[in-house]
Every structure is written in structure tokens, then in C-alpha cells.
């Protein structure tokens, strides 16, 4: 699991990479590679770009992490070569892309991830089920819950002081792929409550929940650390509760498991364009996949990795 401090340090490093590349571009023309998209994938993309540049020293690289919603727009406009996303493009995004570019974007899976649900470490709650998630975060309860969860006593929390307190709900903002994935999977496609406190980054959610005993949050499980307590999730009220681990994510047993994607523009031959093609092959290399686990994600299983490599050959 990656620590919040490490995330801050990597964001600073990303800025340095961008500045160095900008200075280099003044001196000479060189191949360029720009990535615009997921904040969740920001640290991994930075590590990959730093490693890739070791063998491509003249490559000018730029990394922007406005959220997954920024990737389709940047790819369609040609301002990005790569679009990392923590969810699949929506039909509307693909339609807009086709209208602009005249064809489909390319896509490969690059890693596996999960959305973790977590509380303050002093909270006695240990498990939660899918309907309860919907009853906490949504305003319509499409997943079948009878009533909204308003206070911690509604989740059978016995601690007297906490039980009477209302939940402080936190989550990602609308630009995030995590926002959309959690809405589709945990809220059965329903709308979020208006009182959910939204954050632009996963690390900020972890920090907020760690500082507020009555808070609950959800974020990519690679960002979760010892400052909060991760809850085991049951797919149904009478089903087994499962914690997010590399094993349960890879097998799909954890209910909020998800793939992570790297979208790209295709050339006239239907293949990735020059600078992006080499990076895509690197992202699916053994070296890059080893970095996946180091950044708190789950590497692709061998069969899936082979299938994705075939897409970029």
C-alpha cells in the first residue's frame, strides 16, 4: 500500500520531470510523449515514464492527471498520446471521440485495482455489504436497501459515542474514474447524495477519514494505509465479506475489483502511433508489471498479459 507522503513526493517529482522536459524542448526538437488522465494511475505512470526515459533519453515526456474524464477529450483533440483511465470510456465519450477522429481509440488493460471502503481506525465496524454501501452514498437506493444509512447506529455500531453521530461521507469528484466506477458498481447506477464531500485525489480522502472518527470513504486500494481501517465487503447481506488483497482482486472475489486501462490514438494502419507504441510495449513488459505491485496495484495474470501484448504487437 502506498503512503500519502509518498504520493505527495511523487507529485513533486512529476512537476520536475515536466519542467526538465520543457527546458530540453527549447534546445532541440525531439520525440514527445504526453499522457493525460487518471489521478489514480498518476504515480504508476510517472514511474513508468521515468524508467522508459532511461532507454529513450531524448524523449520529451509530459504527465497530467486531471482525472479519467480528461483522457478522452485530450486524446480526441490530439493533445495527448496516452490516456490512462481507471474505468472504461463511456458510450458518450466514444461517440465524441469517433466524431472528432473518425475511428475508435485503442485500449489495453495495464493492471488490476479495486475500490477500498474504509473508516477511522477507532471505528469498531469491520464488514459491510453492497446494499449498505448504496444506502450510505446514494440518494435513490437502487440496489434494494429499504432505508438510507444516516447514523452509525444504522450499521449496528455499538460504540455509544459514535453510534449517535451521523456519517461523514467522502469520495472522489466527478472528474474521477473512481467516482463513476463506484457509482455504477456500488450505487447500481444511481446518483450520489448531495452531502458527499468530494475530493480531487484519493490521498486526500484517506487523510480526511484518518482525521475524522465519524467519516467513511472510498478510494483506490493502493492509496489505503495504516491511518485508516479497510472494511471487508459482502456482495449480499448473507454472503461472505471479502477484503481487497492482490489475490481477491485478481480472482474477482472482491466485489469492487476493476481493471485499469491505457487508451491511445491509432494511426491509419490501426496501430498505436510511434511514440505511444513503444511505451505501450514497455507498460506490458515484465519490468513494468513488476512496478505495478510496487505502486499498490495488481499485475495482470499471465494469460491476460499475453492477450494484451498481442494487441500492441
mmCIF file of C-alpha atoms in Angstrom:
data_model
loop_
_atom_site.group_PDB
_atom_site.id
_atom_site.type_symbol
_atom_site.label_atom_id
_atom_site.label_comp_id
_atom_site.label_asym_id
_atom_site.label_seq_id
_atom_site.Cartn_x
_atom_site.Cartn_y
_atom_site.Cartn_z
ATOM 1 C CA UNK A 1 0.000 0.000 0.000
ATOM 2 C CA UNK A 2 1.323 3.402 -0.840
ATOM 3 C CA UNK A 3 1.692 6.044 1.827
ATOM 4 C CA UNK A 4 0.225 9.511 1.490
ATOM 5 C CA UNK A 5 3.632 11.126 1.893
ATOM 6 C CA UNK A 6 4.985 9.055 -0.985
ATOM 7 C CA UNK A 7 2.149 10.281 -3.186
ATOM 8 C CA UNK A 8 2.970 13.903 -2.410
ATOM 9 C CA UNK A 9 6.641 13.305 -3.173
ATOM 10 C CA UNK A 10 5.819 11.683 -6.488
ATOM 11 C CA UNK A 11 3.570 14.586 -7.473
ATOM 12 C CA UNK A 12 6.509 16.927 -6.868
ATOM 13 C CA UNK A 13 8.736 14.654 -8.932
ATOM 14 C CA UNK A 14 6.202 14.744 -11.752
ATOM 15 C CA UNK A 15 6.414 18.521 -11.845
ATOM 16 C CA UNK A 16 10.209 18.312 -12.047
ATOM 17 C CA UNK A 17 10.008 15.900 -14.978
ATOM 18 C CA UNK A 18 7.673 18.252 -16.804
ATOM 19 C CA UNK A 19 9.934 21.257 -16.224
ATOM 20 C CA UNK A 20 13.065 19.423 -17.340
ATOM 21 C CA UNK A 21 11.373 18.264 -20.498
ATOM 22 C CA UNK A 22 10.086 21.739 -21.240
ATOM 23 C CA UNK A 23 13.611 23.170 -20.952
ATOM 24 C CA UNK A 24 15.016 20.441 -23.168
ATOM 25 C CA UNK A 25 12.442 21.149 -25.857
ATOM 26 C CA UNK A 26 13.739 24.682 -26.255
ATOM 27 C CA UNK A 27 17.183 23.365 -27.125
ATOM 28 C CA UNK A 28 16.201 20.814 -29.718
ATOM 29 C CA UNK A 29 13.334 19.096 -31.429
ATOM 30 C CA UNK A 30 12.809 15.590 -30.080
ATOM 31 C CA UNK A 31 10.088 12.959 -29.975
ATOM 32 C CA UNK A 32 7.383 13.765 -27.439
ATOM 33 C CA UNK A 33 5.017 11.654 -25.364
ATOM 34 C CA UNK A 34 2.134 13.196 -23.438
ATOM 35 C CA UNK A 35 -0.169 11.400 -21.014
ATOM 36 C CA UNK A 36 -3.404 12.966 -19.742
ATOM 37 C CA UNK A 37 -5.866 11.173 -17.496
ATOM 38 C CA UNK A 38 -6.348 9.246 -14.284
ATOM 39 C CA UNK A 39 -5.135 10.568 -10.947
ATOM 40 C CA UNK A 40 -5.293 7.020 -9.580
ATOM 41 C CA UNK A 41 -2.740 5.954 -12.186
ATOM 42 C CA UNK A 42 -0.614 9.076 -11.819
ATOM 43 C CA UNK A 43 2.130 7.599 -9.652
ATOM 44 C CA UNK A 44 2.416 4.442 -11.740
ATOM 45 C CA UNK A 45 2.561 6.406 -14.995
ATOM 46 C CA UNK A 46 5.270 8.622 -13.531
ATOM 47 C CA UNK A 47 7.365 5.615 -12.504
ATOM 48 C CA UNK A 48 6.903 4.044 -15.915
ATOM 49 C CA UNK A 49 7.810 7.244 -17.748
ATOM 50 C CA UNK A 50 10.921 7.709 -15.646
ATOM 51 C CA UNK A 51 12.022 4.132 -16.342
ATOM 52 C CA UNK A 52 11.174 4.342 -20.047
ATOM 53 C CA UNK A 53 13.167 7.527 -20.437
ATOM 54 C CA UNK A 54 16.289 5.712 -19.220
ATOM 55 C CA UNK A 55 16.406 3.955 -22.591
ATOM 56 C CA UNK A 56 14.923 6.900 -24.521
ATOM 57 C CA UNK A 57 16.875 9.899 -23.145
ATOM 58 C CA UNK A 58 15.837 12.256 -25.945
ATOM 59 C CA UNK A 59 12.137 11.658 -25.384
ATOM 60 C CA UNK A 60 10.245 14.673 -24.055
ATOM 61 C CA UNK A 61 7.562 13.466 -21.666
ATOM 62 C CA UNK A 62 4.648 15.238 -20.013
ATOM 63 C CA UNK A 63 2.221 13.836 -17.465
ATOM 64 C CA UNK A 64 -1.058 15.454 -16.433
ATOM 65 C CA UNK A 65 -3.514 13.838 -14.002
ATOM 66 C CA UNK A 66 -6.826 15.768 -14.074
ATOM 67 C CA UNK A 67 -8.812 12.541 -13.726
ATOM 68 C CA UNK A 68 -10.056 9.862 -16.104
ATOM 69 C CA UNK A 69 -12.641 12.192 -17.646
ATOM 70 C CA UNK A 70 -9.802 14.262 -19.094
ATOM 71 C CA UNK A 71 -8.356 11.392 -21.130
ATOM 72 C CA UNK A 72 -10.979 11.056 -23.914
ATOM 73 C CA UNK A 73 -11.001 14.810 -24.527
ATOM 74 C CA UNK A 74 -7.214 15.062 -24.683
ATOM 75 C CA UNK A 75 -6.889 12.068 -26.999
ATOM 76 C CA UNK A 76 -9.633 13.291 -29.321
ATOM 77 C CA UNK A 77 -8.072 16.743 -29.597
ATOM 78 C CA UNK A 78 -4.615 15.287 -30.218
ATOM 79 C CA UNK A 79 -3.138 16.989 -27.158
ATOM 80 C CA UNK A 80 -2.313 13.595 -25.611
ATOM 81 C CA UNK A 81 -0.751 10.408 -26.946
ATOM 82 C CA UNK A 82 -1.848 8.282 -23.981
ATOM 83 C CA UNK A 83 -4.984 8.386 -21.844
ATOM 84 C CA UNK A 84 -4.766 6.351 -18.626
ATOM 85 C CA UNK A 85 -8.225 5.643 -17.181
ATOM 86 C CA UNK A 86 -9.450 3.865 -14.065
ATOM 87 C CA UNK A 87 -12.675 2.981 -15.867
ATOM 88 C CA UNK A 88 -13.742 2.200 -19.406
ATOM 89 C CA UNK A 89 -14.762 5.039 -21.713
ATOM 90 C CA UNK A 90 -18.496 5.665 -21.702
ATOM 91 C CA UNK A 91 -20.566 5.342 -24.879
ATOM 92 C CA UNK A 92 -20.894 9.129 -24.989
ATOM 93 C CA UNK A 93 -17.123 9.577 -24.738
ATOM 94 C CA UNK A 94 -16.516 7.055 -27.512
ATOM 95 C CA UNK A 95 -19.144 8.718 -29.714
ATOM 96 C CA UNK A 96 -17.481 12.099 -29.217
ATOM 97 C CA UNK A 97 -14.080 10.576 -29.961
ATOM 98 C CA UNK A 98 -15.331 8.972 -33.191
ATOM 99 C CA UNK A 99 -16.952 12.226 -34.267
ATOM 100 C CA UNK A 100 -13.628 14.024 -33.847
ATOM 101 C CA UNK A 101 -11.152 11.365 -35.037
ATOM 102 C CA UNK A 102 -13.217 9.171 -37.356
ATOM 103 C CA UNK A 103 -12.390 5.884 -35.633
ATOM 104 C CA UNK A 104 -12.158 4.030 -32.353
ATOM 105 C CA UNK A 105 -9.421 4.679 -29.778
ATOM 106 C CA UNK A 106 -7.048 1.859 -28.955
ATOM 107 C CA UNK A 107 -7.130 0.338 -25.479
ATOM 108 C CA UNK A 108 -5.110 -2.101 -23.407
ATOM 109 C CA UNK A 109 -5.517 -3.261 -19.832
ATOM 110 C CA UNK A 110 -2.392 -2.457 -17.864
ATOM 111 C CA UNK A 111 -3.159 -3.526 -14.278
ATOM 112 C CA UNK A 112 -5.877 -4.539 -11.839
ATOM 113 C CA UNK A 113 -7.168 -2.414 -8.984
ATOM 114 C CA UNK A 114 -10.018 -2.207 -6.500
ATOM 115 C CA UNK A 115 -12.011 0.425 -4.676
ATOM 116 C CA UNK A 116 -11.487 0.091 -0.941
ATOM 117 C CA UNK A 117 -14.043 1.303 1.599
ATOM 118 C CA UNK A 118 -12.512 2.461 4.865
ATOM 119 C CA UNK A 119 -13.217 4.102 8.213
ATOM 120 C CA UNK A 120 -11.273 5.649 11.076
ATOM 121 C CA UNK A 121 -9.119 3.024 12.863
ATOM 122 C CA UNK A 122 -11.067 3.524 16.115
ATOM 123 C CA UNK A 123 -14.346 2.628 14.412
ATOM 124 C CA UNK A 124 -15.417 -0.893 15.503
ATOM 125 C CA UNK A 125 -17.096 -1.643 12.160
ATOM 126 C CA UNK A 126 -15.267 -4.414 10.263
ATOM 127 C CA UNK A 127 -17.620 -5.542 7.479
ATOM 128 C CA UNK A 128 -20.277 -4.044 5.251
ATOM 129 C CA UNK A 129 -22.459 -5.350 2.425
ATOM 130 C CA UNK A 130 -23.209 -3.981 -1.030
ATOM 131 C CA UNK A 131 -26.701 -2.756 -0.174
ATOM 132 C CA UNK A 132 -25.349 -0.824 2.776
ATOM 133 C CA UNK A 133 -22.820 0.923 0.536
ATOM 134 C CA UNK A 134 -25.674 2.091 -1.661
ATOM 135 C CA UNK A 135 -27.682 3.175 1.384
ATOM 136 C CA UNK A 136 -24.715 5.247 2.578
ATOM 137 C CA UNK A 137 -23.686 7.063 -0.612
ATOM 138 C CA UNK A 138 -26.728 7.184 -2.913
ATOM 139 C CA UNK A 139 -29.897 9.242 -2.840
ATOM 140 C CA UNK A 140 -32.095 6.620 -4.506
ATOM 141 C CA UNK A 141 -31.046 3.200 -3.112
ATOM 142 C CA UNK A 142 -31.345 1.398 -6.454
ATOM 143 C CA UNK A 143 -29.571 -1.661 -5.035
ATOM 144 C CA UNK A 144 -32.538 -2.520 -2.825
ATOM 145 C CA UNK A 145 -31.893 -1.053 0.616
ATOM 146 C CA UNK A 146 -35.103 -0.154 2.434
ATOM 147 C CA UNK A 147 -33.785 2.964 4.163
ATOM 148 C CA UNK A 148 -30.817 5.300 3.994
ATOM 149 C CA UNK A 149 -27.945 4.895 6.437
ATOM 150 C CA UNK A 150 -27.785 8.161 8.345
ATOM 151 C CA UNK A 151 -26.115 7.371 11.678
ATOM 152 C CA UNK A 152 -23.518 4.819 12.693
ATOM 153 C CA UNK A 153 -26.173 3.034 14.752
ATOM 154 C CA UNK A 154 -27.839 2.140 11.422
ATOM 155 C CA UNK A 155 -24.803 -0.077 10.776
ATOM 156 C CA UNK A 156 -25.104 -1.735 14.198
ATOM 157 C CA UNK A 157 -22.107 0.144 15.573
ATOM 158 C CA UNK A 158 -22.360 -0.352 19.324
ATOM 159 C CA UNK A 159 -19.943 2.317 20.477
ATOM 160 C CA UNK A 160 -22.272 4.723 22.271
ATOM 161 C CA UNK A 161 -20.466 7.931 21.367
ATOM 162 C CA UNK A 162 -20.089 7.027 17.687
ATOM 163 C CA UNK A 163 -23.463 5.321 17.225
ATOM 164 C CA UNK A 164 -25.418 8.555 17.572
ATOM 165 C CA UNK A 165 -23.226 10.502 15.154
ATOM 166 C CA UNK A 166 -24.183 10.999 11.501
ATOM 167 C CA UNK A 167 -21.820 9.570 8.884
ATOM 168 C CA UNK A 168 -19.410 11.942 7.189
ATOM 169 C CA UNK A 169 -19.411 10.606 3.623
ATOM 170 C CA UNK A 170 -16.368 11.232 1.438
ATOM 171 C CA UNK A 171 -15.463 10.269 -2.126
ATOM 172 C CA UNK A 172 -13.818 11.351 -5.377
ATOM 173 C CA UNK A 173 -15.056 14.202 -7.546
ATOM 174 C CA UNK A 174 -16.877 13.968 -10.863
ATOM 175 C CA UNK A 175 -13.709 14.110 -12.995
ATOM 176 C CA UNK A 176 -12.540 10.834 -11.486
ATOM 177 C CA UNK A 177 -12.954 7.368 -12.946
ATOM 178 C CA UNK A 178 -13.283 6.130 -9.376
ATOM 179 C CA UNK A 179 -16.358 8.364 -8.956
ATOM 180 C CA UNK A 180 -18.006 6.796 -11.999
ATOM 181 C CA UNK A 181 -16.973 3.214 -11.264
ATOM 182 C CA UNK A 182 -18.231 3.379 -7.678
ATOM 183 C CA UNK A 183 -21.499 4.931 -8.849
ATOM 184 C CA UNK A 184 -22.060 2.222 -11.444
ATOM 185 C CA UNK A 185 -20.984 -0.735 -9.310
ATOM 186 C CA UNK A 186 -21.808 0.212 -5.705
ATOM 187 C CA UNK A 187 -24.784 2.519 -6.310
ATOM 188 C CA UNK A 188 -26.308 0.406 -9.108
ATOM 189 C CA UNK A 189 -26.012 3.415 -11.418
ATOM 190 C CA UNK A 190 -27.824 5.761 -9.054
ATOM 191 C CA UNK A 191 -26.894 9.294 -8.075
ATOM 192 C CA UNK A 192 -24.727 10.304 -5.152
ATOM 193 C CA UNK A 193 -26.195 12.098 -2.179
ATOM 194 C CA UNK A 194 -25.678 15.849 -2.220
ATOM 195 C CA UNK A 195 -23.841 15.771 1.111
ATOM 196 C CA UNK A 196 -20.963 13.549 -0.045
ATOM 197 C CA UNK A 197 -17.750 15.528 0.476
ATOM 198 C CA UNK A 198 -15.795 15.238 -2.778
ATOM 199 C CA UNK A 199 -12.017 15.311 -3.139
ATOM 200 C CA UNK A 200 -9.864 15.591 -6.289
ATOM 201 C CA UNK A 201 -7.404 12.915 -5.108
ATOM 202 C CA UNK A 202 -7.502 9.571 -3.316
ATOM 203 C CA UNK A 203 -4.795 10.510 -0.824
ATOM 204 C CA UNK A 204 -6.886 13.427 0.416
ATOM 205 C CA UNK A 205 -9.795 11.090 1.162
ATOM 206 C CA UNK A 206 -7.566 8.804 3.220
ATOM 207 C CA UNK A 207 -6.250 11.793 5.160
ATOM 208 C CA UNK A 208 -9.767 13.102 5.794
ATOM 209 C CA UNK A 209 -11.078 9.780 7.103
ATOM 210 C CA UNK A 210 -7.976 9.312 9.255
ATOM 211 C CA UNK A 211 -8.690 12.634 10.961
ATOM 212 C CA UNK A 212 -12.453 12.248 11.463
ATOM 213 C CA UNK A 213 -13.751 9.381 13.680
ATOM 214 C CA UNK A 214 -17.236 9.539 12.104
ATOM 215 C CA UNK A 215 -16.041 9.562 8.467
ATOM 216 C CA UNK A 216 -16.218 6.850 5.815
ATOM 217 C CA UNK A 217 -14.507 6.946 2.429
ATOM 218 C CA UNK A 218 -13.779 5.041 -0.743
ATOM 219 C CA UNK A 219 -10.696 5.227 -2.958
ATOM 220 C CA UNK A 220 -8.290 3.088 -4.947
ATOM 221 C CA UNK A 221 -6.968 0.451 -2.552
ATOM 222 C CA UNK A 222 -3.365 1.213 -3.462
ATOM 223 C CA UNK A 223 -3.704 4.513 -1.606
ATOM 224 C CA UNK A 224 -5.010 2.993 1.623
ATOM 225 C CA UNK A 225 -2.540 2.844 4.501
ATOM 226 C CA UNK A 226 -2.390 2.168 8.226
ATOM 227 C CA UNK A 227 -4.013 5.509 9.040
ATOM 228 C CA UNK A 228 -7.441 4.037 8.221
ATOM 229 C CA UNK A 229 -9.206 0.681 8.567
ATOM 230 C CA UNK A 230 -10.317 -1.116 5.402
ATOM 231 C CA UNK A 231 -13.698 -2.845 5.540
ATOM 232 C CA UNK A 232 -14.418 -6.310 4.176
ATOM 233 C CA UNK A 233 -17.325 -6.185 1.695
ATOM 234 C CA UNK A 234 -20.024 -8.805 1.131
ATOM 235 C CA UNK A 235 -21.758 -8.888 -2.250
ATOM 236 C CA UNK A 236 -25.061 -9.727 -0.497
ATOM 237 C CA UNK A 237 -26.331 -9.385 3.090
ATOM 238 C CA UNK A 238 -25.837 -13.100 3.770
ATOM 239 C CA UNK A 239 -22.672 -13.555 1.697
ATOM 240 C CA UNK A 240 -19.050 -13.776 2.832
ATOM 241 C CA UNK A 241 -17.267 -10.477 3.455
ATOM 242 C CA UNK A 242 -14.025 -10.142 1.480
ATOM 243 C CA UNK A 243 -11.098 -7.776 1.991
ATOM 244 C CA UNK A 244 -9.267 -6.319 -1.031
ATOM 245 C CA UNK A 245 -5.966 -8.172 -1.443
ATOM 246 C CA UNK A 246 -3.902 -8.954 -4.545
ATOM 247 C CA UNK A 247 -5.390 -12.460 -4.535
ATOM 248 C CA UNK A 248 -9.056 -11.450 -4.143
ATOM 249 C CA UNK A 249 -8.690 -8.665 -6.702
ATOM 250 C CA UNK A 250 -7.017 -10.913 -9.294
ATOM 251 C CA UNK A 251 -9.677 -13.593 -8.824
ATOM 252 C CA UNK A 252 -12.544 -11.096 -8.858
ATOM 253 C CA UNK A 253 -13.841 -12.307 -5.482
ATOM 254 C CA UNK A 254 -13.607 -8.809 -4.057
ATOM 255 C CA UNK A 255 -16.836 -7.076 -5.204
ATOM 256 C CA UNK A 256 -15.234 -3.761 -6.181
ATOM 257 C CA UNK A 257 -12.356 -5.114 -8.288
ATOM 258 C CA UNK A 258 -11.657 -3.323 -11.566
ATOM 259 C CA UNK A 259 -9.214 -3.248 -14.493
ATOM 260 C CA UNK A 260 -7.122 -0.184 -15.281
ATOM 261 C CA UNK A 261 -6.706 0.972 -18.873
ATOM 262 C CA UNK A 262 -4.355 2.861 -21.131
ATOM 263 C CA UNK A 263 -6.115 4.366 -24.156
ATOM 264 C CA UNK A 264 -4.250 5.640 -27.195
ATOM 265 C CA UNK A 265 -4.753 7.110 -30.653
ATOM 266 C CA UNK A 266 -4.416 4.810 -33.651
ATOM 267 C CA UNK A 267 -2.667 5.643 -36.884
ATOM 268 C CA UNK A 268 -4.029 4.996 -40.384
ATOM 269 C CA UNK A 269 -2.864 1.376 -40.080
ATOM 270 C CA UNK A 270 -4.966 0.878 -36.955
ATOM 271 C CA UNK A 271 -1.922 0.607 -34.697
ATOM 272 C CA UNK A 272 -0.619 2.883 -31.975
ATOM 273 C CA UNK A 273 1.286 5.888 -33.239
ATOM 274 C CA UNK A 274 5.074 5.938 -32.994
ATOM 275 C CA UNK A 275 5.986 7.288 -29.563
ATOM 276 C CA UNK A 276 2.991 5.677 -27.878
ATOM 277 C CA UNK A 277 3.631 2.248 -29.426
ATOM 278 C CA UNK A 278 6.990 1.806 -27.732
ATOM 279 C CA UNK A 279 5.631 2.931 -24.387
ATOM 280 C CA UNK A 280 2.675 0.548 -24.611
ATOM 281 C CA UNK A 281 5.023 -2.369 -25.198
ATOM 282 C CA UNK A 282 7.058 -1.244 -22.202
ATOM 283 C CA UNK A 283 3.946 -0.955 -19.984
ATOM 284 C CA UNK A 284 3.196 -4.610 -20.707
ATOM 285 C CA UNK A 285 6.782 -5.763 -20.173
ATOM 286 C CA UNK A 286 7.878 -7.835 -17.187
ATOM 287 C CA UNK A 287 9.847 -4.846 -15.879
ATOM 288 C CA UNK A 288 6.850 -2.516 -15.928
ATOM 289 C CA UNK A 289 4.483 -5.109 -14.499
ATOM 290 C CA UNK A 290 6.831 -5.556 -11.536
ATOM 291 C CA UNK A 291 6.364 -1.839 -10.814
ATOM 292 C CA UNK A 292 2.589 -2.336 -10.746
ATOM 293 C CA UNK A 293 2.736 -4.185 -7.430
ATOM 294 C CA UNK A 294 5.221 -1.666 -6.023
ATOM 295 C CA UNK A 295 2.639 1.068 -6.607
ATOM 296 C CA UNK A 296 -0.130 -0.800 -4.786
ATOM 297 C CA UNK A 297 -1.925 -2.315 -7.778
ATOM 298 C CA UNK A 298 -2.146 -5.909 -9.005
ATOM 299 C CA UNK A 299 -0.150 -7.057 -12.034
ATOM 300 C CA UNK A 300 -2.018 -8.711 -14.887
ATOM 301 C CA UNK A 301 -2.228 -12.519 -14.677
ATOM 302 C CA UNK A 302 -0.016 -14.278 -17.281
ATOM 303 C CA UNK A 303 -2.824 -15.190 -19.682
ATOM 304 C CA UNK A 304 -4.289 -11.685 -19.587
ATOM 305 C CA UNK A 305 -0.850 -10.131 -20.021
ATOM 306 C CA UNK A 306 -0.193 -12.253 -23.108
ATOM 307 C CA UNK A 307 -3.540 -11.238 -24.599
ATOM 308 C CA UNK A 308 -2.848 -7.535 -24.052
ATOM 309 C CA UNK A 309 0.629 -7.823 -25.548
ATOM 310 C CA UNK A 310 -0.911 -9.225 -28.707
ATOM 311 C CA UNK A 311 -2.957 -6.034 -29.051
ATOM 312 C CA UNK A 312 0.131 -3.836 -29.379
ATOM 313 C CA UNK A 313 2.361 -6.066 -31.496
#
